[in-house]
């Protein structure tokens, strides 16, 4: 089962996924590659595979990526090897992508379950981005500008989860997994 989690920067995707995976440790999570510089505390091979643009583009040309996209001025993508690793280790894999990544996987014909994590409001989103303290004002401005376009795409998703209270959002994601596991076609 491939579950795509998307949503604007600052909506709380990481926090919701972390909470959910703590409750259900058997679920794999792809580690994306990115050209973005690591934030304080981010570890290569754990949070992302940090690549320079040249290496990233060379690997795109080699056909190493399942999907990739330019997001907030940096390149992000899922390596085929990474999805293979997850599929070998678990029956269920979470992919944290942007809206473009979700659309690419859907267009490739993957049977995906797509979940859009929403902030309660744009004001709250801005506050969260500022409180995080990891990005410059310039970076925050780009992320807020892109948030509106991402929010406009939420109707393309199977599920929308509003992350107002983290525990409730984690509960909603759990409920989605439970319902999807019960689908008859997965069991016959
Ligand atoms: P951040 O820089 O805040 O870690 O991530 C920025 C955005 O890139 C997020 O919206 C995230 O979902 C998206 N993103 C992260 N990894 C991937 C990926 O592998 N593919 C795509 N298409 N988007 C990604």
Coordinates of C-alpha atoms and ligand atoms in Angstrom, one line a residue:
X1 CA 0.0 0.0 0.0
X2 CA 1.5 3.3 -1.0
X3 CA 0.2 6.3 1.0
X4 CA 1.2 9.8 -0.3
X5 CA 1.2 12.5 2.3
X6 CA 1.3 16.0 0.9
X7 CA 0.4 19.5 2.0
X8 CA 2.0 23.0 2.3
X9 CA 5.2 23.5 4.1
X10 CA 4.4 24.1 7.8
X11 CA 1.1 22.1 7.7
X12 CA 2.8 19.6 10.0
X13 CA 3.3 16.6 7.7
X14 CA 6.5 15.5 9.5
X15 CA 4.9 15.7 12.9
X16 CA 1.8 13.8 11.9
X17 CA 3.8 11.1 10.2
X18 CA 6.1 10.8 13.1
X19 CA 3.2 10.4 15.5
X20 CA 1.5 7.9 13.3
X21 CA 4.7 5.8 12.8
X22 CA 5.4 5.8 16.5
X23 CA 2.0 4.2 17.0
X24 CA 2.5 1.8 14.1
X25 CA 6.2 1.1 13.7
X26 CA 5.9 -1.5 10.9
X27 CA 5.3 1.2 8.2
X28 CA 8.2 2.2 5.9
X29 CA 8.9 5.8 4.9
X30 CA 10.9 6.8 1.8
X31 CA 13.8 9.1 2.3
X32 CA 13.8 11.6 -0.5
X33 CA 16.8 13.2 -2.2
X34 CA 17.0 17.0 -2.3
X35 CA 19.3 19.8 -3.4
X36 CA 18.1 21.9 -0.4
X37 CA 20.8 22.6 2.2
X38 CA 20.4 20.6 5.4
X39 CA 18.7 22.4 8.3
X40 CA 20.3 22.4 11.7
X41 CA 19.9 18.8 13.1
X42 CA 19.1 17.2 9.7
X43 CA 21.2 14.1 9.0
X44 CA 22.1 12.9 5.5
X45 CA 20.5 9.5 4.8
X46 CA 18.1 10.0 7.7
X47 CA 16.0 13.1 6.9
X48 CA 17.0 13.3 3.2
X49 CA 19.8 12.3 0.9
X50 CA 21.4 15.7 0.4
X51 CA 22.8 16.0 -3.2
X52 CA 24.3 18.9 -5.1
X53 CA 22.3 20.0 -8.1
X54 CA 24.8 18.5 -10.5
X55 CA 24.7 15.1 -8.9
X56 CA 20.9 15.2 -8.7
X57 CA 20.5 16.1 -12.3
X58 CA 23.0 13.4 -13.4
X59 CA 20.9 10.9 -11.5
X60 CA 17.7 12.1 -13.1
X61 CA 19.5 11.6 -16.5
X62 CA 20.5 8.1 -15.5
X63 CA 16.8 7.3 -14.7
X64 CA 17.4 6.8 -11.0
X65 CA 14.3 8.7 -9.9
X66 CA 10.8 7.4 -9.7
X67 CA 9.6 11.0 -9.6
X68 CA 11.2 14.4 -9.0
X69 CA 10.0 18.0 -8.9
X70 CA 11.2 21.5 -8.3
X71 CA 9.7 22.7 -5.0
X72 CA 10.3 26.2 -3.5
X73 CA 13.4 26.6 -5.8
X74 CA 15.1 23.3 -4.9
X75 CA 14.9 19.8 -6.5
X76 CA 13.3 17.0 -4.5
X77 CA 12.8 13.4 -5.7
X78 CA 12.2 9.8 -4.8
X79 CA 14.9 7.4 -5.9
X80 CA 13.7 4.0 -7.3
X81 CA 16.2 2.3 -5.0
X82 CA 14.5 3.9 -2.1
X83 CA 11.1 2.7 -2.9
X84 CA 12.6 -0.8 -3.5
X85 CA 14.1 -0.7 0.0
X86 CA 10.8 0.2 1.5
X87 CA 8.8 -2.4 -0.4
X88 CA 11.2 -5.1 0.7
X89 CA 11.0 -4.1 4.4
X90 CA 7.3 -3.4 4.8
X91 CA 3.8 -4.0 3.3
X92 CA 2.9 -0.3 3.6
X93 CA 5.0 2.7 2.6
X94 CA 4.5 6.4 3.2
X95 CA 5.9 8.9 0.7
X96 CA 6.0 12.5 1.7
X97 CA 5.7 14.4 -1.6
X98 CA 4.5 17.7 -3.0
X99 CA 1.4 17.9 -5.1
X100 CA 3.4 17.4 -8.3
X101 CA 4.9 14.2 -6.9
X102 CA 1.5 12.8 -6.1
X103 CA 0.3 13.5 -9.6
X104 CA 3.4 11.9 -11.2
X105 CA 2.9 8.7 -9.2
X106 CA -0.8 8.6 -10.1
X107 CA 0.0 9.2 -13.8
X108 CA 2.5 6.3 -13.6
X109 CA -0.4 4.1 -12.6
X110 CA 0.6 3.4 -9.0
X111 CA -2.4 2.4 -6.8
X112 CA -1.9 5.3 -4.4
X113 CA -3.9 6.6 -1.5
X114 CA -3.4 10.3 -1.3
X115 CA -3.7 12.4 1.8
X116 CA -3.5 16.1 2.0
X117 CA -2.6 17.6 5.3
X118 CA -4.1 21.1 5.8
X119 CA -3.2 23.8 8.2
X120 CA -6.2 25.3 10.1
X121 CA -5.6 28.6 8.3
X122 CA -2.9 30.5 6.3
X123 CA -2.3 32.7 9.3
X124 CA -1.6 29.6 11.4
X125 CA 0.7 28.3 8.7
X126 CA 2.7 31.5 8.7
X127 CA 3.0 31.4 12.5
X128 CA 4.2 27.8 12.4
X129 CA 6.8 28.5 9.7
X130 CA 8.2 31.4 11.7
X131 CA 8.1 29.5 15.0
X132 CA 10.1 26.7 13.5
X133 CA 13.0 29.1 13.2
X134 CA 14.8 27.1 10.5
X135 CA 14.1 29.2 7.5
X136 CA 15.0 32.8 6.5
X137 CA 12.2 35.4 5.9
X138 CA 12.9 35.0 2.1
X139 CA 12.4 31.2 2.2
X140 CA 9.2 31.6 4.4
X141 CA 7.8 34.1 1.8
X142 CA 8.3 31.6 -1.0
X143 CA 6.8 28.8 1.0
X144 CA 3.7 30.9 1.9
X145 CA 3.3 32.0 -1.7
X146 CA 3.4 28.4 -2.8
X147 CA 1.0 27.3 -0.1
X148 CA -2.0 28.9 -1.8
X149 CA -1.4 27.0 -5.0
X150 CA -1.0 23.7 -3.0
X151 CA -4.2 24.4 -1.1
X152 CA -6.0 24.9 -4.3
X153 CA -5.0 21.4 -5.4
X154 CA -6.4 19.6 -2.3
X155 CA -9.5 18.5 -4.2
X156 CA -7.3 16.1 -6.2
X157 CA -6.6 14.1 -3.1
X158 CA -8.5 11.1 -1.7
X159 CA -8.5 12.4 1.8
X160 CA -8.0 15.8 3.5
X161 CA -6.8 15.9 7.1
X162 CA -6.9 19.2 9.0
X163 CA -3.9 19.4 11.3
X164 CA -5.3 21.7 14.0
X165 CA -4.6 19.3 16.9
X166 CA -1.8 16.9 16.2
X167 CA -3.3 13.9 18.1
X168 CA -6.5 14.3 16.1
X169 CA -4.7 14.5 12.8
X170 CA -2.7 11.3 13.7
X171 CA -6.0 9.7 14.6
X172 CA -7.5 10.6 11.2
X173 CA -4.4 9.2 9.4
X174 CA -4.8 6.0 11.4
X175 CA -8.5 5.8 10.5
X176 CA -7.6 6.2 6.8
X177 CA -5.1 3.3 7.0
X178 CA -7.6 1.1 8.8
X179 CA -10.3 1.8 6.2
X180 CA -7.9 1.2 3.3
X181 CA -6.7 -2.1 4.8
X182 CA -10.3 -3.3 4.9
X183 CA -10.9 -2.7 1.2
X184 CA -12.2 -5.9 -0.3
X185 CA -9.9 -5.8 -3.3
X186 CA -6.8 -5.8 -1.1
X187 CA -8.0 -8.9 0.7
X188 CA -9.2 -11.1 -2.2
Ligands
LIG1 P1 11.2 20.7 3.1 O1 12.2 21.5 2.4 O2 10.3 21.5 4.0 O3 11.7 19.5 3.8 O4 10.2 20.1 1.9 C1 9.6 20.9 1.0 C2 8.6 20.2 0.2 O5 9.2 19.2 -0.7 C3 7.5 19.5 0.9 O6 6.2 20.0 0.5 C4 7.7 18.1 0.6 O7 6.5 17.4 0.7 C5 8.3 18.1 -0.7 N1 9.1 16.9 -1.0 C6 9.9 16.3 -0.1 N2 10.4 15.2 -0.7 C7 9.9 15.1 -1.9 C8 10.0 14.2 -3.0 O8 10.7 13.2 -2.9 N3 9.3 14.4 -4.2 C9 8.5 15.5 -4.3 N4 7.9 15.7 -5.4 N5 8.4 16.4 -3.3 C10 9.0 16.2 -2.1

